[in-house]
């Protein structure tokens, strides 16, 4: 019987560096990669495009149920309005339930026959893949995360100032951590990496060393 795919779960707050780490690990290991935040962003985008309100549960659920693969490649998923609306739809338990099977399916049978999958989000280690072989919770001081996010914004040509970015980040973190449905929290068996004083290379090395101790995959 073929071995079950190796699942690497990466959770953490906004701008903790999850995306950079997840992409790099997936490329290095030859694993499939799923940024689960895109599912919530695409749901929010659909609600906004239909002229709806992200806090309208029925509209958000309709949007989540009608997502297609093309929506995940959609334009503007990183815009600030979509970012804020995504954390509102993500607090809706019915929306989360509607997006669950897709995420589980991806982990159980990664596309293109990849031997494993890296999933990044907020509840991968706690809810979506509680049996993941490797669980990483990537954190960083909020001030560091706000500085990173601001740098990203400026690099994309968008505008921003530190105080505003920090305020938005705090509001989003509070919603993601404080919600009743699958709140952001490290799984009990997650390995916590605080990247406040580390660069991306160092985070990658630590994560890879951990994966090495939990799997036989060598690259
Ligand atoms: O990771 P991100 O910033 O793209 O996520 C967008 C929003 O979706 C964020 O507010 C948290 C939410 N989210 C979630 O609740 N669960 C996930 N597994 C991934 C994202």
mmCIF file of C-alpha atoms and ligand atoms in Angstrom:
data_model
loop_
_atom_site.group_PDB
_atom_site.id
_atom_site.type_symbol
_atom_site.label_atom_id
_atom_site.label_comp_id
_atom_site.label_asym_id
_atom_site.label_seq_id
_atom_site.Cartn_x
_atom_site.Cartn_y
_atom_site.Cartn_z
ATOM 1 C CA UNK A 1 0.000 0.000 0.000
ATOM 2 C CA UNK A 2 1.297 3.504 -0.830
ATOM 3 C CA UNK A 3 2.438 5.503 2.176
ATOM 4 C CA UNK A 4 0.118 8.250 3.400
ATOM 5 C CA UNK A 5 1.281 11.714 2.322
ATOM 6 C CA UNK A 6 3.436 13.612 4.816
ATOM 7 C CA UNK A 7 1.547 16.661 6.063
ATOM 8 C CA UNK A 8 3.349 19.732 7.363
ATOM 9 C CA UNK A 9 1.020 22.173 9.164
ATOM 10 C CA UNK A 10 2.135 25.763 9.570
ATOM 11 C CA UNK A 11 -0.024 28.066 11.662
ATOM 12 C CA UNK A 12 0.515 31.513 13.063
ATOM 13 C CA UNK A 13 -0.738 35.091 13.155
ATOM 14 C CA UNK A 14 -0.776 37.561 10.262
ATOM 15 C CA UNK A 15 2.606 38.521 8.813
ATOM 16 C CA UNK A 16 4.518 35.958 10.855
ATOM 17 C CA UNK A 17 6.277 34.701 7.720
ATOM 18 C CA UNK A 18 4.124 31.574 7.227
ATOM 19 C CA UNK A 19 3.749 32.109 3.506
ATOM 20 C CA UNK A 20 7.465 32.503 2.845
ATOM 21 C CA UNK A 21 8.299 29.460 4.965
ATOM 22 C CA UNK A 22 5.517 27.269 3.534
ATOM 23 C CA UNK A 23 6.409 28.022 -0.101
ATOM 24 C CA UNK A 24 10.085 27.421 0.510
ATOM 25 C CA UNK A 25 9.556 24.136 2.357
ATOM 26 C CA UNK A 26 7.153 22.863 -0.304
ATOM 27 C CA UNK A 27 9.592 23.709 -3.111
ATOM 28 C CA UNK A 28 12.495 22.136 -1.250
ATOM 29 C CA UNK A 29 10.668 18.918 -0.368
ATOM 30 C CA UNK A 30 8.720 18.589 -3.644
ATOM 31 C CA UNK A 31 5.443 18.861 -1.704
ATOM 32 C CA UNK A 32 2.199 20.536 -2.738
ATOM 33 C CA UNK A 33 1.431 23.846 -1.019
ATOM 34 C CA UNK A 34 -1.920 25.257 0.088
ATOM 35 C CA UNK A 35 -2.308 28.753 1.483
ATOM 36 C CA UNK A 36 -5.647 28.212 3.237
ATOM 37 C CA UNK A 37 -6.021 31.951 3.904
ATOM 38 C CA UNK A 38 -6.779 32.281 0.188
ATOM 39 C CA UNK A 39 -9.996 30.316 0.686
ATOM 40 C CA UNK A 40 -11.238 32.887 3.215
ATOM 41 C CA UNK A 41 -9.955 35.761 1.093
ATOM 42 C CA UNK A 42 -11.693 34.422 -2.027
ATOM 43 C CA UNK A 43 -14.912 33.941 -0.054
ATOM 44 C CA UNK A 44 -14.713 37.553 1.137
ATOM 45 C CA UNK A 45 -13.959 38.764 -2.399
ATOM 46 C CA UNK A 46 -17.073 37.023 -3.743
ATOM 47 C CA UNK A 47 -19.267 38.589 -1.048
ATOM 48 C CA UNK A 48 -17.847 42.059 -1.748
ATOM 49 C CA UNK A 49 -18.151 41.660 -5.526
ATOM 50 C CA UNK A 50 -21.816 40.708 -5.095
ATOM 51 C CA UNK A 51 -22.352 43.927 -3.123
ATOM 52 C CA UNK A 52 -22.863 41.986 0.119
ATOM 53 C CA UNK A 53 -21.610 42.374 3.676
ATOM 54 C CA UNK A 54 -18.990 39.979 5.078
ATOM 55 C CA UNK A 55 -20.908 39.862 8.358
ATOM 56 C CA UNK A 56 -23.997 38.496 6.562
ATOM 57 C CA UNK A 57 -23.664 34.793 7.390
ATOM 58 C CA UNK A 58 -25.963 33.526 4.641
ATOM 59 C CA UNK A 59 -24.155 35.532 1.948
ATOM 60 C CA UNK A 60 -20.759 34.370 3.222
ATOM 61 C CA UNK A 61 -21.862 30.735 3.257
ATOM 62 C CA UNK A 62 -23.241 30.986 -0.308
ATOM 63 C CA UNK A 63 -19.908 32.468 -1.402
ATOM 64 C CA UNK A 64 -17.851 29.763 0.346
ATOM 65 C CA UNK A 65 -19.966 27.009 -1.215
ATOM 66 C CA UNK A 66 -19.588 28.393 -4.720
ATOM 67 C CA UNK A 67 -15.785 28.888 -4.715
ATOM 68 C CA UNK A 68 -13.921 27.531 -7.719
ATOM 69 C CA UNK A 69 -10.192 26.957 -8.218
ATOM 70 C CA UNK A 70 -10.115 30.096 -10.399
ATOM 71 C CA UNK A 71 -11.273 32.205 -7.426
ATOM 72 C CA UNK A 72 -8.068 31.324 -5.592
ATOM 73 C CA UNK A 73 -6.049 32.902 -8.398
ATOM 74 C CA UNK A 74 -8.341 35.937 -8.455
ATOM 75 C CA UNK A 75 -7.243 39.536 -8.532
ATOM 76 C CA UNK A 76 -7.071 41.686 -5.461
ATOM 77 C CA UNK A 77 -7.123 38.973 -2.822
ATOM 78 C CA UNK A 78 -4.465 40.885 -0.846
ATOM 79 C CA UNK A 79 -6.289 44.241 -0.896
ATOM 80 C CA UNK A 80 -6.963 45.733 2.516
ATOM 81 C CA UNK A 81 -10.781 45.590 2.191
ATOM 82 C CA UNK A 82 -10.581 41.901 1.315
ATOM 83 C CA UNK A 83 -8.060 41.253 4.117
ATOM 84 C CA UNK A 84 -10.381 42.740 6.728
ATOM 85 C CA UNK A 85 -13.488 41.020 5.304
ATOM 86 C CA UNK A 86 -11.654 37.658 5.204
ATOM 87 C CA UNK A 87 -11.170 37.677 8.961
ATOM 88 C CA UNK A 88 -14.895 38.429 9.375
ATOM 89 C CA UNK A 89 -16.061 35.526 7.163
ATOM 90 C CA UNK A 90 -13.441 33.300 8.842
ATOM 91 C CA UNK A 91 -15.202 33.748 12.192
ATOM 92 C CA UNK A 92 -18.318 32.103 10.735
ATOM 93 C CA UNK A 93 -18.447 28.412 11.740
ATOM 94 C CA UNK A 94 -20.635 27.428 8.768
ATOM 95 C CA UNK A 95 -18.172 29.024 6.338
ATOM 96 C CA UNK A 96 -15.311 27.143 8.001
ATOM 97 C CA UNK A 97 -17.232 23.881 7.739
ATOM 98 C CA UNK A 98 -17.905 24.505 4.033
ATOM 99 C CA UNK A 99 -14.164 24.950 3.351
ATOM 100 C CA UNK A 100 -13.074 21.989 5.461
ATOM 101 C CA UNK A 101 -13.391 19.131 2.957
ATOM 102 C CA UNK A 102 -11.322 20.905 0.333
ATOM 103 C CA UNK A 103 -8.455 21.429 2.795
ATOM 104 C CA UNK A 104 -8.647 17.865 4.166
ATOM 105 C CA UNK A 105 -8.812 16.455 0.650
ATOM 106 C CA UNK A 106 -5.745 18.433 -0.386
ATOM 107 C CA UNK A 107 -3.764 17.064 2.565
ATOM 108 C CA UNK A 108 -4.952 13.470 2.077
ATOM 109 C CA UNK A 109 -4.301 13.426 -1.678
ATOM 110 C CA UNK A 110 -1.956 16.251 -2.690
ATOM 111 C CA UNK A 111 -2.252 17.315 -6.347
ATOM 112 C CA UNK A 112 0.007 15.803 -9.016
ATOM 113 C CA UNK A 113 0.802 12.834 -6.797
ATOM 114 C CA UNK A 114 3.137 14.883 -4.556
ATOM 115 C CA UNK A 115 4.445 12.787 -1.624
ATOM 116 C CA UNK A 116 3.326 15.404 0.870
ATOM 117 C CA UNK A 117 1.633 18.726 1.437
ATOM 118 C CA UNK A 118 2.426 21.911 3.317
ATOM 119 C CA UNK A 119 -0.739 23.655 4.529
ATOM 120 C CA UNK A 120 -0.525 27.091 6.119
ATOM 121 C CA UNK A 121 -3.255 28.869 8.044
ATOM 122 C CA UNK A 122 -4.602 29.370 11.546
ATOM 123 C CA UNK A 123 -6.168 26.032 12.457
ATOM 124 C CA UNK A 124 -4.278 23.472 10.389
ATOM 125 C CA UNK A 125 -2.575 21.750 13.334
ATOM 126 C CA UNK A 126 -5.582 22.043 15.636
ATOM 127 C CA UNK A 127 -8.593 21.325 13.410
ATOM 128 C CA UNK A 128 -7.916 20.646 9.720
ATOM 129 C CA UNK A 129 -5.013 18.193 10.101
ATOM 130 C CA UNK A 130 -4.721 17.273 13.795
ATOM 131 C CA UNK A 131 -2.671 14.212 12.759
ATOM 132 C CA UNK A 132 -0.152 16.197 10.687
ATOM 133 C CA UNK A 133 3.335 14.661 10.905
ATOM 134 C CA UNK A 134 4.928 18.045 11.599
ATOM 135 C CA UNK A 135 3.240 21.062 13.195
ATOM 136 C CA UNK A 136 4.893 24.439 13.323
ATOM 137 C CA UNK A 137 3.473 27.542 14.970
ATOM 138 C CA UNK A 138 5.304 30.531 13.602
ATOM 139 C CA UNK A 139 5.057 33.647 15.713
ATOM 140 C CA UNK A 140 6.769 37.039 15.983
ATOM 141 C CA UNK A 141 6.322 40.154 18.063
ATOM 142 C CA UNK A 142 3.458 42.276 16.668
ATOM 143 C CA UNK A 143 5.712 45.253 16.111
ATOM 144 C CA UNK A 144 8.065 43.135 13.996
ATOM 145 C CA UNK A 145 5.132 41.716 12.050
ATOM 146 C CA UNK A 146 3.734 45.205 11.405
ATOM 147 C CA UNK A 147 7.128 46.347 10.102
ATOM 148 C CA UNK A 148 7.307 43.333 7.777
ATOM 149 C CA UNK A 149 3.772 43.933 6.511
ATOM 150 C CA UNK A 150 4.497 47.624 5.908
ATOM 151 C CA UNK A 151 7.621 46.735 3.919
ATOM 152 C CA UNK A 152 5.529 44.334 1.794
ATOM 153 C CA UNK A 153 2.897 47.021 1.176
ATOM 154 C CA UNK A 154 5.474 49.589 0.121
ATOM 155 C CA UNK A 155 7.213 47.066 -2.137
ATOM 156 C CA UNK A 156 3.880 46.417 -3.883
ATOM 157 C CA UNK A 157 3.526 50.151 -4.453
ATOM 158 C CA UNK A 158 0.702 50.514 -1.917
ATOM 159 C CA UNK A 159 0.674 53.167 0.780
ATOM 160 C CA UNK A 160 0.844 52.680 4.513
ATOM 161 C CA UNK A 161 2.204 53.948 7.798
ATOM 162 C CA UNK A 162 3.422 51.839 10.694
ATOM 163 C CA UNK A 163 0.769 52.939 13.204
ATOM 164 C CA UNK A 164 -2.097 52.070 10.843
ATOM 165 C CA UNK A 165 -0.633 48.737 9.797
ATOM 166 C CA UNK A 166 -0.105 47.839 13.467
ATOM 167 C CA UNK A 167 -3.682 48.819 14.340
ATOM 168 C CA UNK A 168 -5.148 46.688 11.507
ATOM 169 C CA UNK A 169 -2.906 43.764 12.413
ATOM 170 C CA UNK A 170 -4.009 43.924 16.064
ATOM 171 C CA UNK A 171 -7.688 44.052 15.095
ATOM 172 C CA UNK A 172 -7.302 41.048 12.801
ATOM 173 C CA UNK A 173 -5.283 39.058 15.348
ATOM 174 C CA UNK A 174 -7.874 39.781 18.034
ATOM 175 C CA UNK A 175 -10.665 38.502 15.735
ATOM 176 C CA UNK A 176 -8.675 35.412 14.687
ATOM 177 C CA UNK A 177 -7.680 34.551 18.272
ATOM 178 C CA UNK A 178 -10.912 35.504 19.985
ATOM 179 C CA UNK A 179 -13.476 33.778 17.778
ATOM 180 C CA UNK A 180 -15.339 30.714 19.041
ATOM 181 C CA UNK A 181 -14.830 28.701 15.834
ATOM 182 C CA UNK A 182 -11.294 27.276 15.488
ATOM 183 C CA UNK A 183 -9.476 30.216 17.094
ATOM 184 C CA UNK A 184 -5.833 30.820 16.267
ATOM 185 C CA UNK A 185 -3.751 28.918 18.839
ATOM 186 C CA UNK A 186 -0.769 26.595 18.753
ATOM 187 C CA UNK A 187 -1.647 22.893 18.784
ATOM 188 C CA UNK A 188 -0.406 21.184 21.952
ATOM 189 C CA UNK A 189 2.131 19.238 19.928
ATOM 190 C CA UNK A 190 3.228 22.156 17.728
ATOM 191 C CA UNK A 191 6.814 23.330 17.642
ATOM 192 C CA UNK A 192 6.752 27.092 18.238
ATOM 193 C CA UNK A 193 9.232 29.226 16.332
ATOM 194 C CA UNK A 194 9.474 32.869 17.359
ATOM 195 C CA UNK A 195 10.951 34.611 14.343
ATOM 196 C CA UNK A 196 11.149 38.094 15.931
ATOM 197 C CA UNK A 197 14.919 38.152 15.728
ATOM 198 C CA UNK A 198 15.449 35.665 12.895
ATOM 199 C CA UNK A 199 15.642 36.104 9.152
ATOM 200 C CA UNK A 200 13.803 33.881 6.684
ATOM 201 C CA UNK A 201 16.857 31.642 6.130
ATOM 202 C CA UNK A 202 17.174 30.880 9.815
ATOM 203 C CA UNK A 203 13.466 30.075 10.145
ATOM 204 C CA UNK A 204 13.736 27.778 7.120
ATOM 205 C CA UNK A 205 16.750 25.958 8.595
ATOM 206 C CA UNK A 206 14.999 25.414 11.947
ATOM 207 C CA UNK A 207 11.841 24.153 10.277
ATOM 208 C CA UNK A 208 13.792 21.796 8.032
ATOM 209 C CA UNK A 209 15.745 20.419 10.983
ATOM 210 C CA UNK A 210 12.461 19.692 12.726
ATOM 211 C CA UNK A 211 11.001 17.995 9.636
ATOM 212 C CA UNK A 212 14.156 15.869 9.446
ATOM 213 C CA UNK A 213 13.573 14.545 12.944
ATOM 214 C CA UNK A 214 9.963 13.627 12.135
ATOM 215 C CA UNK A 215 10.264 12.135 8.652
ATOM 216 C CA UNK A 216 12.619 10.097 6.503
ATOM 217 C CA UNK A 217 12.367 12.552 3.612
ATOM 218 C CA UNK A 218 15.833 13.866 2.736
ATOM 219 C CA UNK A 219 16.691 16.427 0.110
HETATM 220 O O1 LIG B 1 -3.361 34.003 6.210
HETATM 221 P P1 LIG B 1 -4.228 35.146 5.662
HETATM 222 O O2 LIG B 1 -3.872 36.478 6.214
HETATM 223 O O3 LIG B 1 -4.257 35.142 4.170
HETATM 224 O O4 LIG B 1 -5.712 34.786 6.157
HETATM 225 C C1 LIG B 1 -6.817 35.581 5.853
HETATM 226 C C2 LIG B 1 -7.843 35.450 6.962
HETATM 227 O O5 LIG B 1 -8.385 34.122 6.978
HETATM 228 C C3 LIG B 1 -7.277 35.718 8.358
HETATM 229 O O6 LIG B 1 -7.983 36.760 9.008
HETATM 230 C C4 LIG B 1 -7.468 34.451 9.119
HETATM 231 C C5 LIG B 1 -8.343 33.586 8.284
HETATM 232 N N1 LIG B 1 -7.870 32.211 8.225
HETATM 233 C C6 LIG B 1 -8.433 31.311 9.087
HETATM 234 O O7 LIG B 1 -9.276 31.677 9.894
HETATM 235 N N2 LIG B 1 -8.062 30.009 9.044
HETATM 236 C C7 LIG B 1 -7.134 29.597 8.183
HETATM 237 N N3 LIG B 1 -6.789 28.289 8.159
HETATM 238 C C8 LIG B 1 -6.501 30.522 7.314
HETATM 239 C C9 LIG B 1 -6.900 31.831 7.372
#
